[in-house]
Amino acid sequence: MSRPEPDAEPREAAAPAERPRPGRMANVAKKVSWSGRDRDEEDEPPAAGETTPLLNGAGPGAAGGPPHSRPFTHSPFLRLGQLSSVDLDDNVRELETEAPNQFPSEIPHSEKLLSLKYESLDYDNCENQLFLEEERRINHTAFQTVEIKRWVICAMIGILTGLVACFIDIVVEKLAGLKFSVVKDNIDKFTEKGGLSFSLLLWATLNSSVVMVGSIIVAFIEPVAAGSGIPQIKCYLNGVKVPHVVRLKTLLIKVCGVILSVVGGLAVGKEGPMIHSGAVIAAGISQGRSTSLKRDFKIFEYFRRDTEKRDFVSAGAAAGVSAAFGAPVGGVLFSLEEGASFWNQFLTWRIFFASMISTFTLNSILSFYHGNPWDLSSPGLINFGRFDSEKLGYTFQEIPIFIVMGVVGGILGAIFNALNYWLTMFRIRYIHRPCLQVIEAMLVAAVTAAVGFVMIYCSSDCQPLQEDSVAYPLQLFCADGEYNSMATAFFNTPEKSVVSLFHNPPGSYNPMTLGMFTLMYFFLACWTYGLTVSAGVFIPSLLIGAAWGRLFGISLAYLTSGAVWADPGKYALMGAAAQLGGIVRMTLSLTVIMMEATGNVTYGFPIMLALMTAKIVGDYFVEGLYDMHIQLQSVPFLHWEAPVTSHSLTAREVMSAPVTCLRRIEKVGTVVDILSDTSSNHNGFPVVESSPDPTQVAGLRGLILRSQLIVLLKHKVFVERANLNLVQRRLKLKDFRDAYPRFPPIQSIHVSQDERECMMDLTEFMNPSPYTVPQDASLPRVFKLFRALGLRHLVVVDNHNEVVGLVTRKDLARYRLGKEGLEELSLAQT
Amino acid sequence: RRPPPQSGPEGWGLGGGRRLLSLELLEEAEDLSLALLGTGLPGQLPPECRELLVGFANSSVRLTGCLVRSARPVRLCQSCYRHFQSVTEQLENITRAVGNSSESNCAKSLLMSDRVQLVVILSQFFNSTWKTANCANCLKNNSEGLSNSTIDFLDLFNTTLMCFERNFQGQAINFVPSNHTEVCRNCSQTYRNLNALYNKMQKMTGQGSDSEHRTPLCIDVEDAMNITRRLWSRTFNCSVPCSDTVPVIAVSSFILFLPVIFYLSSFLHSKQKKRILILPNRIQSNASLVNIQEKYS
C-alpha cells in the first residue's frame, strides 16, 4: 500500500512497527497520491486503486492485513497464489472490493481483539550457512565452555535475584517501619487529646504521597512495569515479545515501584514482581551487556538470540518465585507450567540450580541482616512460618471440609476476577492518560488508609498484648496493655498480617473482626489490582483467603464445641490456598509453592484438593486473573492446544495470504521498499527461486527474517560489491548477534540510488529449511507444530512447493473457544 | 550427713507440715536402707554419688516449692533465683564429678544409665521454666541479685499500688462502681511514671535483637505491669480516651467520596479510547465463514 515509486527515496514517515494513524497519514500522503486507510478519503472509489499501476489488484482493504498484498502484474515483485486457482482469485477480489466500505472502523476496546503491537520471539534456530560454518569452526571443547557458561550464568541469575529480593525486603521493612511508627505515635498522641481525624489525614496523605511517586515512575517512565508482571512473563515464555519487558529500566522501575506501593499501604504484595525482576535479571545477564547503558562486556556473545535468552528468562522467573516464596521446586514448576512446550531435561536441572542459588542467597543475606548469621531460616520474602505437624495434623474426616473450602475459594475468586474484569475494562477505555492513572492510584491509597482507619476505629475487639505477636500494636480505645486486634490486620504490611492470621493462637481474632476484614480487603484488593503501580496479587489473595479461612475454622470450632482438630490456623492456610487458586488458577506450581512455603509436606494433599476444587469451580464461571489480563491486553497468546472444535478448519482458511516473498537473488531497492512499507511490518519473508520466467514454478527455498535483511543492508552485502572486491570480509554470525536485540529501523539505513539497483544474494543467510505445512492441514495440527516448536512463521505450500500462505501467531491465536462455540478475534491497532 | 528436713520459710499450715515431715522422714529412712544395701556390690551407686543425688534432690525440692508458691502473683525471679542457682550448682557438681574419679563415674550413673533419666528431665524442666519466664532479664549479669532497673521498677510498682490502695479505700465506703475519679487524679502521675519506666525497659531489651523476635522482659515485671494496667483501666476505668467520631466520619467519608467523583468525571469527560480494526487478508470465501458459523452455532 502506498508504495513509493522505485526511484523515490525511502520514506521516513513512520516507523515500520507502527501503523500510520490518521494524523500521521498526512505526512505520508504528501509523497503518495492515495492512501486506503485515510478515513477522510474513505469514500474515494475503490476503482481508483485498481487503475493505479502501483496498486493494481491489491485493494485497500487487503492492504490492511499484516501480509503485504502484492500487485498482480508488471510489478517487480512476485505475486504468489494467483496461480493456484482462478476462483480463489475471484474471491479475493470480491472481498477486496467490498473492503473499503467497512474499514477502517473504530470500536471500543474489548477482550476480543488481538493487538498488532505484539510480535513473536524467534525461538526457532536459523540454520543458515553462517551457522553451519560457525559450528564447524568451534570445536568440541568450545561447546563445553558454552555449557559451563550456561551454568555460570544460572548461578549469577540466582545470586542477583536473591540480592534484589533482599534489597526489596530490607527497604520495605525499614520504610514501612518508619511509616507505621510515625502514624502510631501520632495516633497514640491524639487518642489522649482528641483529634483523631488528623491522624487519619496524616495516614492517608502519607500513603497517597508515597504511592504517587510509585505510580508516577510507572506511568510516565515504564508502563510495562505495572502490575505483578506475571502476565507479561507468561506471555514472554509463551513466545510473545512484549515490548520493553526485559529491559534494565523496567527492572529499576519495578523494584522501586514495588517498594513504594507496599510502603504506601496498598493492598498488594511484593512477591509477584519478584518473578518479573528475576526474568529481567536473567535476560540482562545472559546477554553480557546492557543496551540501555550502552555497555558491552564482550562476554556470553553466544547467547545473543531469542532461543537462549528465553531459556534464561525461564530460569530467572523460577529464581524469582524461589526468592519470593522460598520455594525452589515451586519456581521450577512455575516455569514448567508457563513455558512447558519448550522444555528439556538439562534446562530443568539448570533452572533448578538457579532457583536453589537464589533462595540460598536470600537466606544467607537475610540471616546476616537479622543478626544470626548462617541461621538460614528465612528462605523467602514471605515466610508462612512453621506449621507444627503434630498439633495441626489433619484427619480423614476433614477432607470434605477442605473441598468445601475449595468451592468457596473458587466462587470468591470468580467474583474477584469478574469485578476486576469490569474495572480493568473501564480503566483501559477511560483512564488511559498517565496523569489520570496516577490520580487513581493516589485515591486508592488514600481510601485504603481511610477504610483501615475506620475499621480500626469502629472495632472494639481488644486482645491482651503479647510481646512478639504484634509488630505495631495500636491501643486506641483499648484498655492499657491491650491492643486493637483489627489493627494487626490493617495496620501492618500484608505479609505480616498473613503470618499472624496463620499463627496467632486461637482466640486472637473475633469472628466479627475477621468478617469485616475479609469483606473490606476483598474489595480493596480487587480495586487495587490493575492500577498503574507495580504490585502483586499473591499476598492480597492469601490474606483474603486466610481471613475467611480463619473465620471458617473458628465457626467449625464453635459448631463442634471446640474439637481439637478445628485449629483456626490450619483452616486459614487452606482458605488462603483456595482463595489464591480461585483467583490465579495455577495448579501444579501453586500447590508446590504453598507446600514449600509452609515447609510441610503433609499438607500437600489438602492444599492440592483445595486448589483443584477452586480451579474447577472458578473455571466454570470466569477464567483466571492472569489469563484475563492477557486477553484484555489483546496479546496473541497460544494456549496449550487449539480449541477443541476446530478440526474442520484447514491451514488454507487460517493462513494469511497472499504473501510477500523475496527472490533468492533480489534487487536491493525491492528489499528496501518492502521493509520500509509502513502498512505492513512483516518479519519473515519466504525466499523463492529467482527465475526470470514468471510462468515457471517458483518453489520455496527458504525463509529470511527482517532483522537479517536489515543487517545485510547495513553491511551492504551486495553481489556487485562482492564482485568488485569491495567487501573486506565475509559477514559472520557475530554481526547478527551484535545487532540483537534492537535492530535498527530501516529508516536509519541509507541506501543510495545506485545501490538500489544492486542485487542481494540471500542464499547464505536465509534459513534453508523452514517448516511448512500443506494447505489441507487442520488447525490443531498446525497449532501443535507451531506451539511445540515455538515457531514464528509457518509457510503453507501447495503440491508444487509453492508458497500460498503464511501462518503466524496472530492467525492461530485469533481462534478461541467462547461461550457460543468457536470465536474469531479481530486484529486491531492498539 | 544430710541436712535436717526443713520446713519452708513460710506458708505451711501446722498439720500439713507435720504430715509432710513424717513423710520426709520415711523417705529418708528408705534412702538410708537402700544406700546401705547397695554399698557392698560393685555395680551399685557409690556413696559419694548418692550424696550428690541427695543434694540435688534437696535443692530441687526447695526450688519447686518456691516456684509454685510464687506463681500468682508472679514473683518467680525475685524469690527463687537463689534456689535456681543452687540447683544449677548441684547439677554442675554432678557433671563435674566425671573427671574426678574414674572408677565411680557419678555423672554417668546418675545422668545416663536409665531410660527415664529423671535428673536430666528435672533440670531441663527448671531450665526451660527459667527461660520462659526470662528471669535472666531482670537479674544482674552474674545472677547474684536483681538488676538495678528491676529494683527501681518494683519500688515504683509498690508505690503505685500503695497509692491505689490509699485512694481506693476512701472511695470503697461510698461504693460507686464506675466513678473512681479520685484514684485517677491522685495516682495518675505515679502510674504514668511506672508506664514510662516500663516502656523504657522494654526498649532497652529490644535494642539488641530485631523487631520481630523481641526478647520479652522478665515475667515479674510484666505481670506487675499487667496487674497495674488492668486495675487502672478496667477496675478504676481511668483511661478514657477522647473519641471524636464526628470529624473522623466526616474526613473518611470525604476521602471515600473522592473516587466516586473521579470515576464519574473520567467517565463523562475522558474520551473513550477506540481501537482501529484492521482487516486481515486471507483466502477465505464468505461461504467458508458461513460454514464455520453453521458448524458452531
Coordinates of N, CA and C in Angstrom, one line a residue, chain A residues 362-438:
Chain A
L362 N 19.3 -15.4 49.3 CA 18.4 -14.5 50.1 C 18.5 -14.9 51.5
N363 N 18.5 -16.2 51.7 CA 18.5 -16.8 53.1 C 19.8 -16.3 53.8
S364 N 20.9 -16.4 53.2 CA 22.1 -16.1 53.9 C 22.3 -14.6 54.2
I365 N 21.9 -13.8 53.2 CA 22.0 -12.4 53.4 C 21.0 -11.9 54.5
L366 N 19.8 -12.5 54.4 CA 18.8 -12.1 55.5 C 19.3 -12.6 56.8
S367 N 19.9 -13.7 56.9 CA 20.4 -14.2 58.2 C 21.4 -13.3 58.8
F368 N 22.3 -12.7 57.9 CA 23.2 -11.7 58.4 C 22.5 -10.4 58.9
Y369 N 21.5 -10.1 58.1 CA 20.8 -8.8 58.4 C 20.0 -9.0 59.7
H370 N 19.5 -10.1 59.9 CA 18.7 -10.3 61.2 C 19.6 -10.6 62.4
G371 N 20.9 -10.6 62.1 CA 21.9 -10.7 63.2 C 22.1 -12.1 63.7
N372 N 21.7 -13.2 63.0 CA 22.0 -14.5 63.3 C 22.6 -15.2 62.1
P373 N 23.9 -14.9 61.8 CA 24.5 -15.4 60.6 C 24.4 -16.9 60.4
W374 N 24.2 -17.3 59.2 CA 24.1 -18.7 58.8 C 23.0 -19.5 59.5
D375 N 22.0 -18.7 59.9 CA 20.8 -19.4 60.5 C 20.0 -20.0 59.5
L376 N 19.9 -19.4 58.3 CA 19.2 -19.9 57.2 C 17.7 -20.3 57.5
S377 N 17.0 -19.4 58.1 CA 15.6 -19.7 58.5 C 14.6 -18.9 57.7
S378 N 15.1 -18.0 56.8 CA 14.1 -17.2 56.1 C 14.4 -17.4 54.6
P379 N 13.9 -18.5 54.0 CA 14.2 -18.8 52.7 C 13.5 -17.9 51.6
G380 N 12.5 -17.2 52.0 CA 11.7 -16.4 51.0 C 11.3 -15.1 51.6
L381 N 10.8 -14.2 50.7 CA 10.3 -12.9 51.1 C 9.2 -13.1 52.1
I382 N 8.3 -14.0 51.7 CA 7.2 -14.3 52.7 C 7.5 -15.7 53.3
N383 N 7.4 -15.7 54.5 CA 7.6 -17.0 55.3 C 6.4 -17.3 56.0
F384 N 5.8 -18.4 55.7 CA 4.5 -18.7 56.3 C 4.7 -19.2 57.7
G385 N 5.9 -19.3 58.1 CA 6.2 -19.8 59.5 C 6.0 -21.3 59.6
R386 N 6.4 -21.9 60.7 CA 6.4 -23.3 60.8 C 5.0 -23.8 61.2
F387 N 4.5 -24.8 60.5 CA 3.3 -25.4 60.9 C 3.6 -26.7 61.6
D388 N 3.4 -26.7 62.9 CA 3.8 -27.9 63.7 C 2.8 -29.0 63.3
S389 N 3.4 -30.0 62.6 CA 2.5 -31.0 62.0 C 1.8 -31.9 63.1
E390 N 2.4 -32.0 64.2 CA 1.8 -32.8 65.3 C 0.5 -32.2 65.8
K391 N 0.6 -30.9 66.0 CA -0.6 -30.2 66.5 C -1.6 -30.0 65.4
L392 N -1.1 -29.7 64.2 CA -2.0 -29.3 63.2 C -2.2 -30.3 62.1
G393 N -2.0 -31.6 62.5 CA -2.3 -32.6 61.6 C -3.8 -32.6 61.1
Y394 N -4.0 -33.3 60.1 CA -5.5 -33.4 59.7 C -5.9 -34.8 59.6
T395 N -7.2 -35.0 59.7 CA -7.7 -36.3 59.7 C -8.5 -36.6 58.5
F396 N -8.9 -37.8 58.3 CA -9.6 -38.2 57.1 C -11.0 -37.4 57.0
Q397 N -11.6 -37.2 58.1 CA -12.9 -36.6 58.1 C -12.9 -35.1 57.6
E398 N -11.7 -34.5 57.7 CA -11.6 -33.1 57.4 C -11.6 -32.9 55.9
I399 N -11.3 -34.0 55.1 CA -11.1 -33.8 53.7 C -12.3 -33.1 53.0
P400 N -13.5 -33.6 53.3 CA -14.7 -32.9 52.7 C -14.7 -31.4 53.1
I401 N -14.3 -31.1 54.3 CA -14.3 -29.7 54.6 C -13.4 -28.9 53.8
F402 N -12.2 -29.5 53.5 CA -11.2 -28.8 52.6 C -11.8 -28.6 51.3
I403 N -12.5 -29.6 50.8 CA -13.1 -29.5 49.4 C -14.2 -28.4 49.4
V404 N -14.9 -28.3 50.5 CA -15.9 -27.2 50.6 C -15.2 -25.9 50.6
M405 N -14.1 -25.8 51.3 CA -13.3 -24.5 51.3 C -12.9 -24.2 49.9
G406 N -12.5 -25.3 49.1 CA -12.0 -25.0 47.8 C -13.2 -24.5 46.9
V407 N -14.4 -24.9 47.2 CA -15.5 -24.4 46.4 C -15.7 -22.9 46.8
V408 N -15.7 -22.6 48.1 CA -15.8 -21.2 48.4 C -14.8 -20.4 47.8
G409 N -13.5 -20.9 47.8 CA -12.4 -20.1 47.2 C -12.7 -19.9 45.8
G410 N -13.2 -20.9 45.1 CA -13.4 -20.8 43.6 C -14.5 -19.8 43.4
I411 N -15.5 -19.8 44.2 CA -16.6 -18.8 43.9 C -16.1 -17.4 44.2
L412 N -15.4 -17.2 45.3 CA -14.9 -15.9 45.7 C -13.9 -15.4 44.6
G413 N -13.1 -16.3 44.2 CA -12.1 -16.0 43.2 C -12.8 -15.5 41.9
A414 N -13.9 -16.2 41.5 CA -14.6 -15.9 40.3 C -15.2 -14.5 40.4
I415 N -15.7 -14.2 41.6 CA -16.3 -12.9 41.8 C -15.2 -11.8 41.7
F416 N -14.1 -12.1 42.3 CA -13.0 -11.2 42.3 C -12.6 -10.9 40.9
N417 N -12.4 -12.0 40.1 CA -12.0 -11.8 38.7 C -13.0 -11.1 37.9
A418 N -14.3 -11.4 38.1 CA -15.3 -10.7 37.3 C -15.3 -9.2 37.6
L419 N -15.3 -8.9 38.9 CA -15.2 -7.5 39.3 C -14.0 -6.8 38.6
N420 N -12.9 -7.5 38.8 CA -11.6 -6.9 38.2 C -11.7 -6.7 36.7
Y421 N -12.4 -7.7 36.1 CA -12.6 -7.6 34.6 C -13.3 -6.3 34.2
W422 N -14.4 -6.0 34.9 CA -15.1 -4.8 34.6 C -14.3 -3.5 34.8
L423 N -13.6 -3.6 36.0 CA -12.8 -2.5 36.4 C -11.7 -2.2 35.3
T424 N -11.0 -3.3 34.9 CA -9.9 -3.2 34.0 C -10.4 -2.6 32.7
M425 N -11.6 -3.2 32.3 CA -12.1 -2.7 31.0 C -12.4 -1.2 31.1
F426 N -13.0 -0.8 32.2 CA -13.2 0.7 32.4 C -11.9 1.4 32.3
R427 N -10.9 0.9 33.0 CA -9.6 1.6 33.0 C -9.0 1.7 31.6
I428 N -9.1 0.6 30.9 CA -8.5 0.7 29.5 C -9.2 1.7 28.7
R429 N -10.6 1.7 28.8 CA -11.3 2.6 28.0 C -11.2 4.1 28.4
Y430 N -11.3 4.3 29.7 CA -11.4 5.7 30.1 C -10.2 6.3 30.8
I431 N -9.5 5.4 31.6 CA -8.4 6.0 32.4 C -7.1 5.6 31.7
H432 N -6.9 6.2 30.5 CA -5.7 5.8 29.8 C -4.6 6.8 29.8
R433 N -4.9 8.0 30.3 CA -3.9 9.0 30.4 C -3.1 8.9 31.6
P434 N -1.8 9.0 31.5 CA -0.9 8.7 32.7 C -1.3 9.5 33.9
C435 N -1.6 10.8 33.7 CA -1.9 11.6 34.9 C -3.2 11.1 35.6
L436 N -4.1 10.7 34.8 CA -5.3 10.1 35.5 C -5.0 8.8 36.2
Q437 N -4.1 8.0 35.6 CA -3.7 6.8 36.3 C -3.0 7.1 37.6
V438 N -2.2 8.1 37.6 CA -1.5 8.5 38.9 C -2.6 8.9 39.9

